[in-house]
Protein backbone atom coordinates (compact mmCIF):
# COMPACT_ATOMS: atom_id res chain seq x y z
CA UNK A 1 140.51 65.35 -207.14
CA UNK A 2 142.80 67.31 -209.62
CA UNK A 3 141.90 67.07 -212.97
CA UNK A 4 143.99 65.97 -215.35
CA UNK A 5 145.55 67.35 -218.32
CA UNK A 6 143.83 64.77 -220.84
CA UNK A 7 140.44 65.79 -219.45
CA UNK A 8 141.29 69.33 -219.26
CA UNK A 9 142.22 69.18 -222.84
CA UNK A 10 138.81 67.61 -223.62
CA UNK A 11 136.71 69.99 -222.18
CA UNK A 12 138.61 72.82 -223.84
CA UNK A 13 137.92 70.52 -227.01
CA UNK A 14 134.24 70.95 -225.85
CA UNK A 15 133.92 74.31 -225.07
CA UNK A 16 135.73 75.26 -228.53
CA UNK A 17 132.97 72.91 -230.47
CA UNK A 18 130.10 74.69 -228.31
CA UNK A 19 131.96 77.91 -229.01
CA UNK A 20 132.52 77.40 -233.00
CA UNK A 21 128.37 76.21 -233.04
CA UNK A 22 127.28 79.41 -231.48
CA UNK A 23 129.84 81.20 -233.98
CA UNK A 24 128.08 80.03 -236.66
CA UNK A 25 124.76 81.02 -236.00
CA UNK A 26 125.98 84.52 -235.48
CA UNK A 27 127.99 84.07 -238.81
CA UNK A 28 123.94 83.19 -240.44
CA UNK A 29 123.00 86.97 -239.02
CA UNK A 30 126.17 88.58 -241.24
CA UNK A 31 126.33 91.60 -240.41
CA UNK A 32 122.57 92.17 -239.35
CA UNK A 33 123.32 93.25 -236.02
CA UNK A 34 125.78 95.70 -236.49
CA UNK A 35 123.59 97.54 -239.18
CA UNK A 36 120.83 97.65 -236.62
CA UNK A 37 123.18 98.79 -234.21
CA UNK A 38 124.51 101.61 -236.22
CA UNK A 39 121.04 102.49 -236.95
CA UNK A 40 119.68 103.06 -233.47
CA UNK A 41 122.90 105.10 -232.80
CA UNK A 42 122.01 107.29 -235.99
CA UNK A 43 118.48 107.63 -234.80
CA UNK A 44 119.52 108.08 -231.25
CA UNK A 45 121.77 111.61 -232.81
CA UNK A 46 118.91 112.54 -234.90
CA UNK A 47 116.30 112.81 -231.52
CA UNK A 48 119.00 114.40 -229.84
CA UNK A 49 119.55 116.69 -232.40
CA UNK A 50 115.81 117.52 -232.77
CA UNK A 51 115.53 118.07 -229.00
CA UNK A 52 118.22 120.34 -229.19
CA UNK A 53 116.72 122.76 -231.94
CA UNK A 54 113.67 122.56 -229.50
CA UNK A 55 115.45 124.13 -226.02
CA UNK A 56 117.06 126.34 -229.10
CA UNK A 57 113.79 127.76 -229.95
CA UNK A 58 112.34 127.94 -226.85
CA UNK A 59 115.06 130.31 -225.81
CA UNK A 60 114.96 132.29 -228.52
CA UNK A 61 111.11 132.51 -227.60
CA UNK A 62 112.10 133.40 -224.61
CA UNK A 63 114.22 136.36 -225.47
CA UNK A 64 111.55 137.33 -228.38
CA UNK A 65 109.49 137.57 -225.13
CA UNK A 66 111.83 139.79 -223.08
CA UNK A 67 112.34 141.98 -226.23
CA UNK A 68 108.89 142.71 -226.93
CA UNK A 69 108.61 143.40 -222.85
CA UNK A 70 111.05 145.92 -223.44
CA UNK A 71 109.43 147.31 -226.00
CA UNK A 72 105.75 148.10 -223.88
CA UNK A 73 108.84 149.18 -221.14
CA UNK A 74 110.01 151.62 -223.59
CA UNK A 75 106.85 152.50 -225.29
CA UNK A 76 105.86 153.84 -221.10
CA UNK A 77 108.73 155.62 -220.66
CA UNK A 78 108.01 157.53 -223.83
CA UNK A 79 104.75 158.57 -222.88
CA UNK A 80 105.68 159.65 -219.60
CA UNK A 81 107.94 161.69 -221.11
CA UNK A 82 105.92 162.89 -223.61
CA UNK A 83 103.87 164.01 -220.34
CA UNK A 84 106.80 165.69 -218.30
CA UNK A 85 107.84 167.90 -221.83
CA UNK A 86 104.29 169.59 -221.18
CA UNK A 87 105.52 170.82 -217.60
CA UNK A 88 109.08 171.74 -218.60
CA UNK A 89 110.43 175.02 -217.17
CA UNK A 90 112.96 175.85 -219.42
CA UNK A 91 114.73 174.97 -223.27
CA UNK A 92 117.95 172.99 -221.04
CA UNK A 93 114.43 170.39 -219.81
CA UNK A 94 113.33 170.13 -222.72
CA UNK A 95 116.15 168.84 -224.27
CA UNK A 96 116.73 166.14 -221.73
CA UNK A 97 113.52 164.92 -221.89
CA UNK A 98 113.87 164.85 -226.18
CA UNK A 99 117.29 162.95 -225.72
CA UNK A 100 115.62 160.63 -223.31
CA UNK A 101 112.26 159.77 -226.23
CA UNK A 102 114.99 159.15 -228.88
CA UNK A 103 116.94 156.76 -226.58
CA UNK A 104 113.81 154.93 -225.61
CA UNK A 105 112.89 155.02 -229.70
CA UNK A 106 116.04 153.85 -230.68
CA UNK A 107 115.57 150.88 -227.72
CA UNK A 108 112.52 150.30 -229.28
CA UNK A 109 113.92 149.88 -232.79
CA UNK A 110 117.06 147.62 -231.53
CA UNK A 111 114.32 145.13 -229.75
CA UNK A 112 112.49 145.00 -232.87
CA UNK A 113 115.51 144.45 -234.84
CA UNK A 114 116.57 141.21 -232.31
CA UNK A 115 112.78 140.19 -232.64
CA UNK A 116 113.19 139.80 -236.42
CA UNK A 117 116.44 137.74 -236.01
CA UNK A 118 114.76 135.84 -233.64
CA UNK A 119 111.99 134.93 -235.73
CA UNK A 120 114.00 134.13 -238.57
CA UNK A 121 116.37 131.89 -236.83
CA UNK A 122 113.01 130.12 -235.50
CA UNK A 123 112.35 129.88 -239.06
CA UNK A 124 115.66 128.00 -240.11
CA UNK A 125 115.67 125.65 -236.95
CA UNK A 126 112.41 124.52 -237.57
CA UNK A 127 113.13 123.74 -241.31
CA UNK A 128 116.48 122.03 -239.70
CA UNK A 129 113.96 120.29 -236.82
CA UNK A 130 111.55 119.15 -240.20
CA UNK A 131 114.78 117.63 -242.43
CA UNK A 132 116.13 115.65 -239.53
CA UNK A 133 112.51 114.34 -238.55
CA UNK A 134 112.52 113.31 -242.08
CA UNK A 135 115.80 111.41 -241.92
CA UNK A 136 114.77 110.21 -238.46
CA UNK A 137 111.33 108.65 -240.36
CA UNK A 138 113.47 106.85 -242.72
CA UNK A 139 116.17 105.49 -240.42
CA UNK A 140 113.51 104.45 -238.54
CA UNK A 141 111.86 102.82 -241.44
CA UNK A 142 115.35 101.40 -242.16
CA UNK A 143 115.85 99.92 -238.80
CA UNK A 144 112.19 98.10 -238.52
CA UNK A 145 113.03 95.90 -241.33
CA UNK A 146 116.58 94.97 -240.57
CA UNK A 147 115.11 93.98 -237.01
CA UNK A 148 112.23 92.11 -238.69
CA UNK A 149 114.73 90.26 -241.03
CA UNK A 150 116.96 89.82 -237.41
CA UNK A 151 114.34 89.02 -235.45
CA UNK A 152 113.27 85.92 -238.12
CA UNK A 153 116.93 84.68 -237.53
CA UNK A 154 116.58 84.95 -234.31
CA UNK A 155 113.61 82.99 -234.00
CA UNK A 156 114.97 79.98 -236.28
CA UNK A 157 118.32 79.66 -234.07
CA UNK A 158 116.66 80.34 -230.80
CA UNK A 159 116.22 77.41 -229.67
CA UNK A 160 119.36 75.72 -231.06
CA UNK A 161 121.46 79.19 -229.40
CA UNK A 162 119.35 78.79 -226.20
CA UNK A 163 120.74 75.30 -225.54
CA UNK A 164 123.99 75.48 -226.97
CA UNK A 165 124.77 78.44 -224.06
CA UNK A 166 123.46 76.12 -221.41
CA UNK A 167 125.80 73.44 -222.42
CA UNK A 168 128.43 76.22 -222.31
CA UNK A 169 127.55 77.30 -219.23
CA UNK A 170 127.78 73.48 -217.94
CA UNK A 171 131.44 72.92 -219.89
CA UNK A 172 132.60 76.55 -218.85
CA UNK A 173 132.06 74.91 -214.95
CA UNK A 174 134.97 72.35 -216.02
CA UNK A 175 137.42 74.60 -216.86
CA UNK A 176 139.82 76.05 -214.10
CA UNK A 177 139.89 80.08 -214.38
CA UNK A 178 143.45 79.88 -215.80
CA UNK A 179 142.99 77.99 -218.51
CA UNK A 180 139.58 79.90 -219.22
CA UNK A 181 141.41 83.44 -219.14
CA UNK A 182 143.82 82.22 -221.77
CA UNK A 183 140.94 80.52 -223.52
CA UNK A 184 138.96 83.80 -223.62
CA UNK A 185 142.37 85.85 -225.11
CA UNK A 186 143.17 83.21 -227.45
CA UNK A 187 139.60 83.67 -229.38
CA UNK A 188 139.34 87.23 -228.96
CA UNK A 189 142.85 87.66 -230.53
CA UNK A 190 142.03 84.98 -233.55
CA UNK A 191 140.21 86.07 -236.56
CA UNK A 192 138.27 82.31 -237.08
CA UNK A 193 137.99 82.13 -233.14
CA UNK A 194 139.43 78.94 -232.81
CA UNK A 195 141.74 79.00 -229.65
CA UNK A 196 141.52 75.36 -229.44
CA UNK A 197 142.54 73.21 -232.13
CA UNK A 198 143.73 69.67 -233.31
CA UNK A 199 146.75 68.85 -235.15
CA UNK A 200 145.60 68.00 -238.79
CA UNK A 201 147.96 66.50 -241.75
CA UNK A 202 150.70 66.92 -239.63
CA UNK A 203 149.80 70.90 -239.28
CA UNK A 204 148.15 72.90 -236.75
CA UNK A 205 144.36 72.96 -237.27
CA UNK A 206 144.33 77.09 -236.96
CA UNK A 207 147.45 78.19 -238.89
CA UNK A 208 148.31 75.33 -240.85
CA UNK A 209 152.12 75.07 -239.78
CA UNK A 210 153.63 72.12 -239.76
CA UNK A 211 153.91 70.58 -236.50
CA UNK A 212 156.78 68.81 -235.88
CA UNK A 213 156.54 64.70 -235.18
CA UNK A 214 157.94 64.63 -231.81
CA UNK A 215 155.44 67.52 -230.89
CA UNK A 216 152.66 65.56 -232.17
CA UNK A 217 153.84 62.91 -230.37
CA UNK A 218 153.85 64.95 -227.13
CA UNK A 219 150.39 66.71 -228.09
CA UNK A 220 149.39 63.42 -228.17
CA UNK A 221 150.29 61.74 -224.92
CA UNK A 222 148.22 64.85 -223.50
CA UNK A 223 150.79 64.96 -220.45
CA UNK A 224 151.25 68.52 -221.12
CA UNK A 225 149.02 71.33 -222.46
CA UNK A 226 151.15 72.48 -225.29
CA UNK A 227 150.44 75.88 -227.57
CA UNK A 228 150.88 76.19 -231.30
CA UNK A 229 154.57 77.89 -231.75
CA UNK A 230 153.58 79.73 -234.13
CA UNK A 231 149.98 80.76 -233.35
CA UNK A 232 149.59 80.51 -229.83
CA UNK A 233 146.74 78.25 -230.36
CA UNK A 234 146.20 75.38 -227.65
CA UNK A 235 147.05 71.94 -229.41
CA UNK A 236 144.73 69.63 -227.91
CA UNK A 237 145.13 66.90 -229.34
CA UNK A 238 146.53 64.89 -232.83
CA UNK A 239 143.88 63.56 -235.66
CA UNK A 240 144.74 59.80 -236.27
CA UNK A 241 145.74 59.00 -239.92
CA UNK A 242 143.96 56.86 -241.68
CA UNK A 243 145.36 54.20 -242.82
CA UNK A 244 145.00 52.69 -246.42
């Protein structure tokens, strides 16, 4: 059996007064969450920063490696050539061999020279690797007490949260998707996150425009679901005046 619009209003009533409950308790945790958030992204950068410096340095061990290979490579080369100069038949051998020890020198003084660079880049990154550990430490310092102060709460609304979702859950199951979908875009798009409201004073219980009396009157029949015309809030329903 179709539902009709009276009791669909109601249970959007419902869901709004579940929704505006569980708003609240999130209101309690200000802006806790997003500051713990922020944190763990700002700690996340700072290990990947540190593990970065670290592949850094280990190539720059590596080619420290390689240059001092090249070095004992050179530092061979030289003596063998050292060795040949001893057999050389003429001044034109000689020569060769000479040109071939200075190249082999100068090798041997450019591989030192990219050693020392090396070594003092090595130097920098881990003085870079030590000031972002030491940012890390506090962050992480930082982020253990605003989860401690979340996490106490967490623990007082628990409970209250916990079963407050559940009866959600259970009023979300009354809703046809339709209605949901605009329920859903209504909150998202409202700053208080009312989507559903009642007409209050004669005005609409999110923006506070008047609402006219043959509107209330039709708001109030509940024949129709009918939208705030100037909010785009759902008008669910009209709160009786009291009478004096």
């Amino acid at each position: 059996m179709e539902s009709t619009v009276a009791s669909k209003l109601d249970a959007l009533l419902r869901l709004q007064s579940l929704d505006s409950q569980l708003d609240k308790i999130l209101q309690v945790r200000g802006d806790l969450p997003e500051e713990v958030r922020d944190l763990e992204d700002e700690i996340a950068g700072y290990q990947v920063r540190v593990n970065k410096f670290d592949e850094e340095i280990a190539e720059l061990q590596q080619t420290i490696a390689n240059r001092k290979q090249g070095i004992k490579d050179a530092e061979k080369l030289i003596k063998k050539y050292e060795e040949q100069q001893e057999n050389v038949r003429n001044n034109r051998e000689f020569d060769a061999i000479t040109k071939e020890i200075e190249l082999q020198k100068l090798e041997i003084q450019i591989n030192e020279k990219k050693i020392r660079e090396a070594n003092f880049q090595i130097e920098q990154k881990n003085q870079d690797i030590q000031e972002t550990k030491n940012r890390l430490e506090e962050r992480q310092k930082d982020l253990n007490t605003k989860n401690a102060e979340l996490q106490v709460m967490v623990d007082e609304s628990e409970e209250d949260e916990r079963k407050l979702n559940q009866e959600k859950e259970e009023a979300t199951k009354q809703i046809e998707e339709r209605l949901l979908f605009a329920y859903n875009r209504i909150r998202k798009n409202v700053r208080n996150g009312l989507a559903v409201v009642t007409v209050k004073r004669d005005a609409c219980g999110g923006c506070f425009n008047t609402v006219p009396p043959q509107r209330q009157s039709d708001i109030a029949a509940k024949k129709k679901i009918t939208v705030c015309e100037h909010c785009g809030r759902i008008l669910a329903d009209v709160e009786q005046k009291v009478v004096a």
